[in-house]
Amino acid sequence: MKNVSHHSIRKQEILKQIVLDHANAQTKHGRYIYTYVDAYAGAGSYIHDELGFEIDGSPVIVGKALKDASIPFDGFAFEQDQANCNKLKRSLVNHGL
């Protein structure tokens, strides 16, 4: 599992807010389905370098945020590494995504 720094957590917070703002703007005038594409999805979670705990990766963060906000969405996550792809699939299933 890849390690990430405290900067990654802040980037993930910003990503979550941008996606929610954009999805809300796009879906507020009708029954549109938001589409999220992650071309470098990774394993779905990472270990924080300094604190040593596991944090969610981008596909999980975005999926959970959209689901929690009741925004209908389709998500497409691409990962070249087979081991990471398998971990990502498990992570998405475990989060009900």
PDB file of N, CA and C in Angstrom:
ATOM      1  N   MET A   1       0.838  -1.168   0.000  1.00  0.00           N
ATOM      2  CA  MET A   1       0.000   0.000   0.000  1.00  0.00           C
ATOM      3  C   MET A   1       0.890   1.240   0.000  1.00  0.00           C
ATOM      4  N   LYS A   2       0.558   2.180  -0.835  1.00  0.00           N
ATOM      5  CA  LYS A   2       1.332   3.411  -1.003  1.00  0.00           C
ATOM      6  C   LYS A   2       1.165   4.327   0.209  1.00  0.00           C
ATOM      7  N   ASN A   3       2.239   5.017   0.581  1.00  0.00           N
ATOM      8  CA  ASN A   3       2.183   6.003   1.652  1.00  0.00           C
ATOM      9  C   ASN A   3       1.950   7.394   1.073  1.00  0.00           C
ATOM     10  N   VAL A   4       1.240   8.236   1.812  1.00  0.00           N
ATOM     11  CA  VAL A   4       0.977   9.610   1.398  1.00  0.00           C
ATOM     12  C   VAL A   4       1.258  10.560   2.557  1.00  0.00           C
ATOM     13  N   SER A   5       1.479  11.821   2.239  1.00  0.00           N
ATOM     14  CA  SER A   5       1.797  12.830   3.251  1.00  0.00           C
ATOM     15  C   SER A   5       0.548  13.625   3.633  1.00  0.00           C
ATOM     16  N   HIS A   6       0.726  14.549   4.562  1.00  0.00           N
ATOM     17  CA  HIS A   6      -0.389  15.398   4.994  1.00  0.00           C
ATOM     18  C   HIS A   6      -0.899  16.275   3.850  1.00  0.00           C
ATOM     19  N   HIS A   7      -0.060  16.557   2.857  1.00  0.00           N
ATOM     20  CA  HIS A   7      -0.491  17.343   1.702  1.00  0.00           C
ATOM     21  C   HIS A   7      -1.564  16.605   0.914  1.00  0.00           C
ATOM     22  N   SER A   8      -1.454  15.280   0.855  1.00  0.00           N
ATOM     23  CA  SER A   8      -2.428  14.482   0.122  1.00  0.00           C
ATOM     24  C   SER A   8      -3.807  14.576   0.761  1.00  0.00           C
ATOM     25  N   ILE A   9      -3.864  14.618   2.076  1.00  0.00           N
ATOM     26  CA  ILE A   9      -5.157  14.740   2.754  1.00  0.00           C
ATOM     27  C   ILE A   9      -5.820  16.059   2.374  1.00  0.00           C
ATOM     28  N   ARG A  10      -5.072  17.132   2.365  1.00  0.00           N
ATOM     29  CA  ARG A  10      -5.625  18.435   1.990  1.00  0.00           C
ATOM     30  C   ARG A  10      -6.081  18.429   0.527  1.00  0.00           C
ATOM     31  N   LYS A  11      -5.293  17.812  -0.358  1.00  0.00           N
ATOM     32  CA  LYS A  11      -5.688  17.714  -1.766  1.00  0.00           C
ATOM     33  C   LYS A  11      -6.993  16.943  -1.905  1.00  0.00           C
ATOM     34  N   GLN A  12      -7.154  15.879  -1.120  1.00  0.00           N
ATOM     35  CA  GLN A  12      -8.382  15.083  -1.173  1.00  0.00           C
ATOM     36  C   GLN A  12      -9.578  15.894  -0.681  1.00  0.00           C
ATOM     37  N   GLU A  13      -9.380  16.716   0.349  1.00  0.00           N
ATOM     38  CA  GLU A  13     -10.461  17.573   0.840  1.00  0.00           C
ATOM     39  C   GLU A  13     -10.892  18.568  -0.233  1.00  0.00           C
ATOM     40  N   ILE A  14      -9.911  19.132  -0.928  1.00  0.00           N
ATOM     41  CA  ILE A  14     -10.205  20.088  -2.000  1.00  0.00           C
ATOM     42  C   ILE A  14     -10.935  19.385  -3.141  1.00  0.00           C
ATOM     43  N   LEU A  15     -10.461  18.207  -3.527  1.00  0.00           N
ATOM     44  CA  LEU A  15     -11.109  17.440  -4.591  1.00  0.00           C
ATOM     45  C   LEU A  15     -12.568  17.167  -4.233  1.00  0.00           C
ATOM     46  N   LYS A  16     -12.807  16.713  -3.023  1.00  0.00           N
ATOM     47  CA  LYS A  16     -14.171  16.411  -2.576  1.00  0.00           C
ATOM     48  C   LYS A  16     -15.066  17.642  -2.711  1.00  0.00           C
ATOM     49  N   GLN A  17     -14.585  18.799  -2.261  1.00  0.00           N
ATOM     50  CA  GLN A  17     -15.398  20.008  -2.323  1.00  0.00           C
ATOM     51  C   GLN A  17     -15.653  20.450  -3.759  1.00  0.00           C
ATOM     52  N   ILE A  18     -14.634  20.357  -4.617  1.00  0.00           N
ATOM     53  CA  ILE A  18     -14.808  20.735  -6.027  1.00  0.00           C
ATOM     54  C   ILE A  18     -15.834  19.831  -6.695  1.00  0.00           C
ATOM     55  N   VAL A  19     -15.718  18.527  -6.471  1.00  0.00           N
ATOM     56  CA  VAL A  19     -16.657  17.584  -7.091  1.00  0.00           C
ATOM     57  C   VAL A  19     -18.075  17.843  -6.601  1.00  0.00           C
ATOM     58  N   LEU A  20     -18.253  18.026  -5.295  1.00  0.00           N
ATOM     59  CA  LEU A  20     -19.597  18.288  -4.771  1.00  0.00           C
ATOM     60  C   LEU A  20     -20.174  19.595  -5.314  1.00  0.00           C
ATOM     61  N   ASP A  21     -19.361  20.647  -5.357  1.00  0.00           N
ATOM     62  CA  ASP A  21     -19.841  21.920  -5.907  1.00  0.00           C
ATOM     63  C   ASP A  21     -20.239  21.766  -7.365  1.00  0.00           C
ATOM     64  N   HIS A  22     -19.396  21.101  -8.140  1.00  0.00           N
ATOM     65  CA  HIS A  22     -19.673  20.903  -9.561  1.00  0.00           C
ATOM     66  C   HIS A  22     -20.897  20.013  -9.765  1.00  0.00           C
ATOM     67  N   ALA A  23     -20.973  18.920  -9.029  1.00  0.00           N
ATOM     68  CA  ALA A  23     -22.108  17.999  -9.170  1.00  0.00           C
ATOM     69  C   ALA A  23     -23.419  18.678  -8.786  1.00  0.00           C
ATOM     70  N   ASN A  24     -23.399  19.445  -7.708  1.00  0.00           N
ATOM     71  CA  ASN A  24     -24.617  20.165  -7.304  1.00  0.00           C
ATOM     72  C   ASN A  24     -25.038  21.167  -8.362  1.00  0.00           C
ATOM     73  N   ALA A  25     -24.082  21.871  -8.947  1.00  0.00           N
ATOM     74  CA  ALA A  25     -24.392  22.841 -10.000  1.00  0.00           C
ATOM     75  C   ALA A  25     -24.952  22.157 -11.238  1.00  0.00           C
ATOM     76  N   GLN A  26     -24.427  21.001 -11.575  1.00  0.00           N
ATOM     77  CA  GLN A  26     -24.846  20.295 -12.779  1.00  0.00           C
ATOM     78  C   GLN A  26     -26.173  19.575 -12.609  1.00  0.00           C
ATOM     79  N   THR A  27     -26.507  19.159 -11.404  1.00  0.00           N
ATOM     80  CA  THR A  27     -27.695  18.325 -11.205  1.00  0.00           C
ATOM     81  C   THR A  27     -28.880  19.065 -10.602  1.00  0.00           C
ATOM     82  N   LYS A  28     -28.732  20.322 -10.209  1.00  0.00           N
ATOM     83  CA  LYS A  28     -29.816  21.007  -9.505  1.00  0.00           C
ATOM     84  C   LYS A  28     -31.002  21.364 -10.384  1.00  0.00           C
ATOM     85  N   HIS A  29     -30.839  21.390 -11.692  1.00  0.00           N
ATOM     86  CA  HIS A  29     -31.924  21.783 -12.584  1.00  0.00           C
ATOM     87  C   HIS A  29     -32.638  20.610 -13.233  1.00  0.00           C
ATOM     88  N   GLY A  30     -32.381  19.434 -12.771  1.00  0.00           N
ATOM     89  CA  GLY A  30     -33.050  18.282 -13.365  1.00  0.00           C
ATOM     90  C   GLY A  30     -32.469  16.992 -12.855  1.00  0.00           C
ATOM     91  N   ARG A  31     -32.882  15.947 -13.464  1.00  0.00           N
ATOM     92  CA  ARG A  31     -32.445  14.620 -13.028  1.00  0.00           C
ATOM     93  C   ARG A  31     -31.264  14.148 -13.871  1.00  0.00           C
ATOM     94  N   TYR A  32     -30.182  14.862 -13.768  1.00  0.00           N
ATOM     95  CA  TYR A  32     -28.961  14.487 -14.462  1.00  0.00           C
ATOM     96  C   TYR A  32     -28.166  13.514 -13.607  1.00  0.00           C
ATOM     97  N   ILE A  33     -27.372  12.705 -14.259  1.00  0.00           N
ATOM     98  CA  ILE A  33     -26.478  11.792 -13.554  1.00  0.00           C
ATOM     99  C   ILE A  33     -25.060  12.334 -13.721  1.00  0.00           C
ATOM    100  N   TYR A  34     -24.401  12.575 -12.594  1.00  0.00           N
ATOM    101  CA  TYR A  34     -23.038  13.087 -12.603  1.00  0.00           C
ATOM    102  C   TYR A  34     -22.083  11.949 -12.962  1.00  0.00           C
ATOM    103  N   THR A  35     -21.086  12.233 -13.778  1.00  0.00           N
ATOM    104  CA  THR A  35     -20.104  11.232 -14.163  1.00  0.00           C
ATOM    105  C   THR A  35     -18.737  11.624 -13.642  1.00  0.00           C
ATOM    106  N   TYR A  36     -18.126  10.693 -12.897  1.00  0.00           N
ATOM    107  CA  TYR A  36     -16.792  10.897 -12.353  1.00  0.00           C
ATOM    108  C   TYR A  36     -15.852   9.877 -12.986  1.00  0.00           C
ATOM    109  N   VAL A  37     -14.720  10.360 -13.522  1.00  0.00           N
ATOM    110  CA  VAL A  37     -13.728   9.493 -14.142  1.00  0.00           C
ATOM    111  C   VAL A  37     -12.390   9.721 -13.445  1.00  0.00           C
ATOM    112  N   ASP A  38     -11.788   8.629 -12.981  1.00  0.00           N
ATOM    113  CA  ASP A  38     -10.461   8.701 -12.359  1.00  0.00           C
ATOM    114  C   ASP A  38      -9.534   7.812 -13.186  1.00  0.00           C
ATOM    115  N   ALA A  39      -8.643   8.436 -13.938  1.00  0.00           N
ATOM    116  CA  ALA A  39      -7.778   7.692 -14.858  1.00  0.00           C
ATOM    117  C   ALA A  39      -6.581   7.042 -14.173  1.00  0.00           C
ATOM    118  N   TYR A  40      -6.292   7.448 -12.959  1.00  0.00           N
ATOM    119  CA  TYR A  40      -5.184   6.882 -12.178  1.00  0.00           C
ATOM    120  C   TYR A  40      -5.701   6.591 -10.770  1.00  0.00           C
ATOM    121  N   ALA A  41      -6.582   5.606 -10.675  1.00  0.00           N
ATOM    122  CA  ALA A  41      -7.374   5.392  -9.465  1.00  0.00           C
ATOM    123  C   ALA A  41      -6.588   4.874  -8.272  1.00  0.00           C
ATOM    124  N   GLY A  42      -5.552   4.120  -8.492  1.00  0.00           N
ATOM    125  CA  GLY A  42      -4.790   3.571  -7.367  1.00  0.00           C
ATOM    126  C   GLY A  42      -5.520   2.430  -6.688  1.00  0.00           C
ATOM    127  N   ALA A  43      -5.163   2.182  -5.436  1.00  0.00           N
ATOM    128  CA  ALA A  43      -5.679   1.030  -4.697  1.00  0.00           C
ATOM    129  C   ALA A  43      -6.935   1.333  -3.891  1.00  0.00           C
ATOM    130  N   GLY A  44      -7.362   2.580  -3.853  1.00  0.00           N
ATOM    131  CA  GLY A  44      -8.563   2.927  -3.104  1.00  0.00           C
ATOM    132  C   GLY A  44      -8.299   3.406  -1.691  1.00  0.00           C
ATOM    133  N   SER A  45      -7.099   3.140  -1.178  1.00  0.00           N
ATOM    134  CA  SER A  45      -6.721   3.651   0.142  1.00  0.00           C
ATOM    135  C   SER A  45      -5.201   3.679   0.236  1.00  0.00           C
ATOM    136  N   TYR A  46      -4.721   4.474   1.197  1.00  0.00           N
ATOM    137  CA  TYR A  46      -3.289   4.684   1.363  1.00  0.00           C
ATOM    138  C   TYR A  46      -2.967   4.805   2.844  1.00  0.00           C
ATOM    139  N   ILE A  47      -1.702   4.668   3.179  1.00  0.00           N
ATOM    140  CA  ILE A  47      -1.238   4.846   4.545  1.00  0.00           C
ATOM    141  C   ILE A  47      -0.653   6.259   4.679  1.00  0.00           C
ATOM    142  N   HIS A  48      -1.119   7.010   5.677  1.00  0.00           N
ATOM    143  CA  HIS A  48      -0.607   8.351   5.938  1.00  0.00           C
ATOM    144  C   HIS A  48       0.824   8.234   6.469  1.00  0.00           C
ATOM    145  N   ASP A  49       1.778   8.927   5.848  1.00  0.00           N
ATOM    146  CA  ASP A  49       3.206   8.852   6.208  1.00  0.00           C
ATOM    147  C   ASP A  49       3.473   9.151   7.676  1.00  0.00           C
ATOM    148  N   GLU A  50       2.919  10.232   8.158  1.00  0.00           N
ATOM    149  CA  GLU A  50       3.253  10.699   9.500  1.00  0.00           C
ATOM    150  C   GLU A  50       2.407  10.063  10.600  1.00  0.00           C
ATOM    151  N   LEU A  51       1.139   9.824  10.318  1.00  0.00           N
ATOM    152  CA  LEU A  51       0.234   9.319  11.346  1.00  0.00           C
ATOM    153  C   LEU A  51       0.082   7.801  11.312  1.00  0.00           C
ATOM    154  N   GLY A  52       0.407   7.191  10.172  1.00  0.00           N
ATOM    155  CA  GLY A  52       0.402   5.744  10.060  1.00  0.00           C
ATOM    156  C   GLY A  52      -0.955   5.087   9.895  1.00  0.00           C
ATOM    157  N   PHE A  53      -2.009   5.863   9.702  1.00  0.00           N
ATOM    158  CA  PHE A  53      -3.315   5.238   9.518  1.00  0.00           C
ATOM    159  C   PHE A  53      -3.732   5.258   8.051  1.00  0.00           C
ATOM    160  N   GLU A  54      -4.709   4.434   7.747  1.00  0.00           N
ATOM    161  CA  GLU A  54      -5.192   4.298   6.382  1.00  0.00           C
ATOM    162  C   GLU A  54      -6.180   5.412   6.066  1.00  0.00           C
ATOM    163  N   ILE A  55      -6.036   6.000   4.864  1.00  0.00           N
ATOM    164  CA  ILE A  55      -6.978   7.014   4.394  1.00  0.00           C
ATOM    165  C   ILE A  55      -7.521   6.579   3.036  1.00  0.00           C
ATOM    166  N   ASP A  56      -8.728   7.033   2.730  1.00  0.00           N
ATOM    167  CA  ASP A  56      -9.347   6.701   1.447  1.00  0.00           C
ATOM    168  C   ASP A  56      -8.649   7.421   0.309  1.00  0.00           C
ATOM    169  N   GLY A  57      -8.646   6.785  -0.864  1.00  0.00           N
ATOM    170  CA  GLY A  57      -8.137   7.397  -2.080  1.00  0.00           C
ATOM    171  C   GLY A  57      -9.247   8.123  -2.823  1.00  0.00           C
ATOM    172  N   SER A  58      -8.904   8.773  -3.901  1.00  0.00           N
ATOM    173  CA  SER A  58      -9.829   9.630  -4.645  1.00  0.00           C
ATOM    174  C   SER A  58     -11.126   8.950  -5.064  1.00  0.00           C
ATOM    175  N   PRO A  59     -11.098   7.749  -5.674  1.00  0.00           N
ATOM    176  CA  PRO A  59     -12.367   7.163  -6.107  1.00  0.00           C
ATOM    177  C   PRO A  59     -13.327   6.904  -4.946  1.00  0.00           C
ATOM    178  N   VAL A  60     -12.789   6.497  -3.815  1.00  0.00           N
ATOM    179  CA  VAL A  60     -13.622   6.219  -2.645  1.00  0.00           C
ATOM    180  C   VAL A  60     -14.147   7.521  -2.046  1.00  0.00           C
ATOM    181  N   ILE A  61     -13.276   8.519  -1.919  1.00  0.00           N
ATOM    182  CA  ILE A  61     -13.688   9.814  -1.364  1.00  0.00           C
ATOM    183  C   ILE A  61     -14.804  10.427  -2.193  1.00  0.00           C
ATOM    184  N   VAL A  62     -14.614  10.459  -3.501  1.00  0.00           N
ATOM    185  CA  VAL A  62     -15.617  11.069  -4.383  1.00  0.00           C
ATOM    186  C   VAL A  62     -16.909  10.253  -4.367  1.00  0.00           C
ATOM    187  N   GLY A  63     -16.800   8.937  -4.458  1.00  0.00           N
ATOM    188  CA  GLY A  63     -17.991   8.091  -4.446  1.00  0.00           C
ATOM    189  C   GLY A  63     -18.794   8.246  -3.169  1.00  0.00           C
ATOM    190  N   LYS A  64     -18.107   8.232  -2.023  1.00  0.00           N
ATOM    191  CA  LYS A  64     -18.791   8.395  -0.738  1.00  0.00           C
ATOM    192  C   LYS A  64     -19.445   9.780  -0.636  1.00  0.00           C
ATOM    193  N   ALA A  65     -18.736  10.803  -1.083  1.00  0.00           N
ATOM    194  CA  ALA A  65     -19.276  12.166  -1.005  1.00  0.00           C
ATOM    195  C   ALA A  65     -20.539  12.315  -1.855  1.00  0.00           C
ATOM    196  N   LEU A  66     -20.503  11.801  -3.073  1.00  0.00           N
ATOM    197  CA  LEU A  66     -21.672  11.889  -3.950  1.00  0.00           C
ATOM    198  C   LEU A  66     -22.826  11.053  -3.404  1.00  0.00           C
ATOM    199  N   LYS A  67     -22.521   9.881  -2.916  1.00  0.00           N
ATOM    200  CA  LYS A  67     -23.553   9.013  -2.339  1.00  0.00           C
ATOM    201  C   LYS A  67     -24.184   9.667  -1.110  1.00  0.00           C
ATOM    202  N   ASP A  68     -23.347  10.193  -0.210  1.00  0.00           N
ATOM    203  CA  ASP A  68     -23.842  10.846   0.999  1.00  0.00           C
ATOM    204  C   ASP A  68     -24.680  12.083   0.686  1.00  0.00           C
ATOM    205  N   ALA A  69     -24.369  12.756  -0.418  1.00  0.00           N
ATOM    206  CA  ALA A  69     -25.114  13.946  -0.832  1.00  0.00           C
ATOM    207  C   ALA A  69     -26.339  13.590  -1.685  1.00  0.00           C
ATOM    208  N   SER A  70     -26.581  12.298  -1.874  1.00  0.00           N
ATOM    209  CA  SER A  70     -27.719  11.805  -2.678  1.00  0.00           C
ATOM    210  C   SER A  70     -27.691  12.342  -4.102  1.00  0.00           C
ATOM    211  N   ILE A  71     -26.500  12.473  -4.646  1.00  0.00           N
ATOM    212  CA  ILE A  71     -26.336  12.906  -6.035  1.00  0.00           C
ATOM    213  C   ILE A  71     -26.157  11.656  -6.884  1.00  0.00           C
ATOM    214  N   PRO A  72     -27.053  11.432  -7.852  1.00  0.00           N
ATOM    215  CA  PRO A  72     -26.895  10.255  -8.709  1.00  0.00           C
ATOM    216  C   PRO A  72     -25.629  10.383  -9.553  1.00  0.00           C
ATOM    217  N   PHE A  73     -24.890   9.284  -9.643  1.00  0.00           N
ATOM    218  CA  PHE A  73     -23.626   9.361 -10.383  1.00  0.00           C
ATOM    219  C   PHE A  73     -23.241   8.013 -10.964  1.00  0.00           C
ATOM    220  N   ASP A  74     -22.430   8.102 -12.002  1.00  0.00           N
ATOM    221  CA  ASP A  74     -21.722   6.956 -12.568  1.00  0.00           C
ATOM    222  C   ASP A  74     -20.255   7.225 -12.321  1.00  0.00           C
ATOM    223  N   GLY A  75     -19.536   6.231 -11.848  1.00  0.00           N
ATOM    224  CA  GLY A  75     -18.114   6.389 -11.601  1.00  0.00           C
ATOM    225  C   GLY A  75     -17.305   5.402 -12.412  1.00  0.00           C
ATOM    226  N   PHE A  76     -16.220   5.875 -12.982  1.00  0.00           N
ATOM    227  CA  PHE A  76     -15.320   5.042 -13.760  1.00  0.00           C
ATOM    228  C   PHE A  76     -13.911   5.233 -13.213  1.00  0.00           C
ATOM    229  N   ALA A  77     -13.328   4.157 -12.698  1.00  0.00           N
ATOM    230  CA  ALA A  77     -11.995   4.218 -12.108  1.00  0.00           C
ATOM    231  C   ALA A  77     -11.081   3.266 -12.873  1.00  0.00           C
ATOM    232  N   PHE A  78      -9.992   3.793 -13.371  1.00  0.00           N
ATOM    233  CA  PHE A  78      -9.038   3.010 -14.150  1.00  0.00           C
ATOM    234  C   PHE A  78      -7.736   2.874 -13.373  1.00  0.00           C
ATOM    235  N   GLU A  79      -7.209   1.657 -13.345  1.00  0.00           N
ATOM    236  CA  GLU A  79      -5.942   1.395 -12.665  1.00  0.00           C
ATOM    237  C   GLU A  79      -5.191   0.324 -13.435  1.00  0.00           C
ATOM    238  N   GLN A  80      -3.961   0.617 -13.798  1.00  0.00           N
ATOM    239  CA  GLN A  80      -3.152  -0.286 -14.610  1.00  0.00           C
ATOM    240  C   GLN A  80      -2.608  -1.464 -13.808  1.00  0.00           C
ATOM    241  N   ASP A  81      -2.200  -1.232 -12.567  1.00  0.00           N
ATOM    242  CA  ASP A  81      -1.614  -2.282 -11.740  1.00  0.00           C
ATOM    243  C   ASP A  81      -2.706  -3.231 -11.244  1.00  0.00           C
ATOM    244  N   GLN A  82      -2.575  -4.519 -11.560  1.00  0.00           N
ATOM    245  CA  GLN A  82      -3.620  -5.485 -11.238  1.00  0.00           C
ATOM    246  C   GLN A  82      -3.854  -5.627  -9.731  1.00  0.00           C
ATOM    247  N   ALA A  83      -2.787  -5.634  -8.945  1.00  0.00           N
ATOM    248  CA  ALA A  83      -2.944  -5.751  -7.488  1.00  0.00           C
ATOM    249  C   ALA A  83      -3.704  -4.544  -6.933  1.00  0.00           C
ATOM    250  N   ASN A  84      -3.359  -3.342  -7.393  1.00  0.00           N
ATOM    251  CA  ASN A  84      -4.086  -2.143  -6.970  1.00  0.00           C
ATOM    252  C   ASN A  84      -5.534  -2.178  -7.438  1.00  0.00           C
ATOM    253  N   CYS A  85      -5.745  -2.670  -8.641  1.00  0.00           N
ATOM    254  CA  CYS A  85      -7.098  -2.777  -9.187  1.00  0.00           C
ATOM    255  C   CYS A  85      -7.955  -3.692  -8.311  1.00  0.00           C
ATOM    256  N   ASN A  86      -7.407  -4.821  -7.905  1.00  0.00           N
ATOM    257  CA  ASN A  86      -8.141  -5.744  -7.042  1.00  0.00           C
ATOM    258  C   ASN A  86      -8.465  -5.106  -5.688  1.00  0.00           C
ATOM    259  N   LYS A  87      -7.494  -4.384  -5.110  1.00  0.00           N
ATOM    260  CA  LYS A  87      -7.723  -3.689  -3.838  1.00  0.00           C
ATOM    261  C   LYS A  87      -8.790  -2.615  -3.998  1.00  0.00           C
ATOM    262  N   LEU A  88      -8.731  -1.889  -5.113  1.00  0.00           N
ATOM    263  CA  LEU A  88      -9.712  -0.846  -5.382  1.00  0.00           C
ATOM    264  C   LEU A  88     -11.115  -1.429  -5.473  1.00  0.00           C
ATOM    265  N   LYS A  89     -11.253  -2.526  -6.197  1.00  0.00           N
ATOM    266  CA  LYS A  89     -12.569  -3.168  -6.316  1.00  0.00           C
ATOM    267  C   LYS A  89     -13.122  -3.531  -4.941  1.00  0.00           C
ATOM    268  N   ARG A  90     -12.279  -4.138  -4.104  1.00  0.00           N
ATOM    269  CA  ARG A  90     -12.721  -4.506  -2.750  1.00  0.00           C
ATOM    270  C   ARG A  90     -13.112  -3.276  -1.941  1.00  0.00           C
ATOM    271  N   SER A  91     -12.323  -2.236  -2.057  1.00  0.00           N
ATOM    272  CA  SER A  91     -12.594  -1.011  -1.305  1.00  0.00           C
ATOM    273  C   SER A  91     -13.930  -0.382  -1.729  1.00  0.00           C
ATOM    274  N   LEU A  92     -14.162  -0.334  -3.023  1.00  0.00           N
ATOM    275  CA  LEU A  92     -15.417   0.240  -3.524  1.00  0.00           C
ATOM    276  C   LEU A  92     -16.615  -0.589  -3.059  1.00  0.00           C
ATOM    277  N   VAL A  93     -16.497  -1.895  -3.140  1.00  0.00           N
ATOM    278  CA  VAL A  93     -17.581  -2.781  -2.677  1.00  0.00           C
ATOM    279  C   VAL A  93     -17.808  -2.608  -1.179  1.00  0.00           C
ATOM    280  N   ASN A  94     -16.726  -2.566  -0.404  1.00  0.00           N
ATOM    281  CA  ASN A  94     -16.845  -2.404   1.037  1.00  0.00           C
ATOM    282  C   ASN A  94     -17.523  -1.104   1.440  1.00  0.00           C
ATOM    283  N   HIS A  95     -17.428  -0.080   0.589  1.00  0.00           N
ATOM    284  CA  HIS A  95     -18.066   1.207   0.856  1.00  0.00           C
ATOM    285  C   HIS A  95     -19.431   1.319   0.158  1.00  0.00           C
ATOM    286  N   GLY A  96     -19.893   0.252  -0.429  1.00  0.00           N
ATOM    287  CA  GLY A  96     -21.199   0.272  -1.081  1.00  0.00           C
ATOM    288  C   GLY A  96     -21.247   1.101  -2.341  1.00  0.00           C
ATOM    289  N   LEU A  97     -20.131   1.160  -3.044  1.00  0.00           N
ATOM    290  CA  LEU A  97     -20.058   1.991  -4.254  1.00  0.00           C
ATOM    291  C   LEU A  97     -20.038   1.162  -5.520  1.00  0.00           C
TER     292      LEU A  97
END
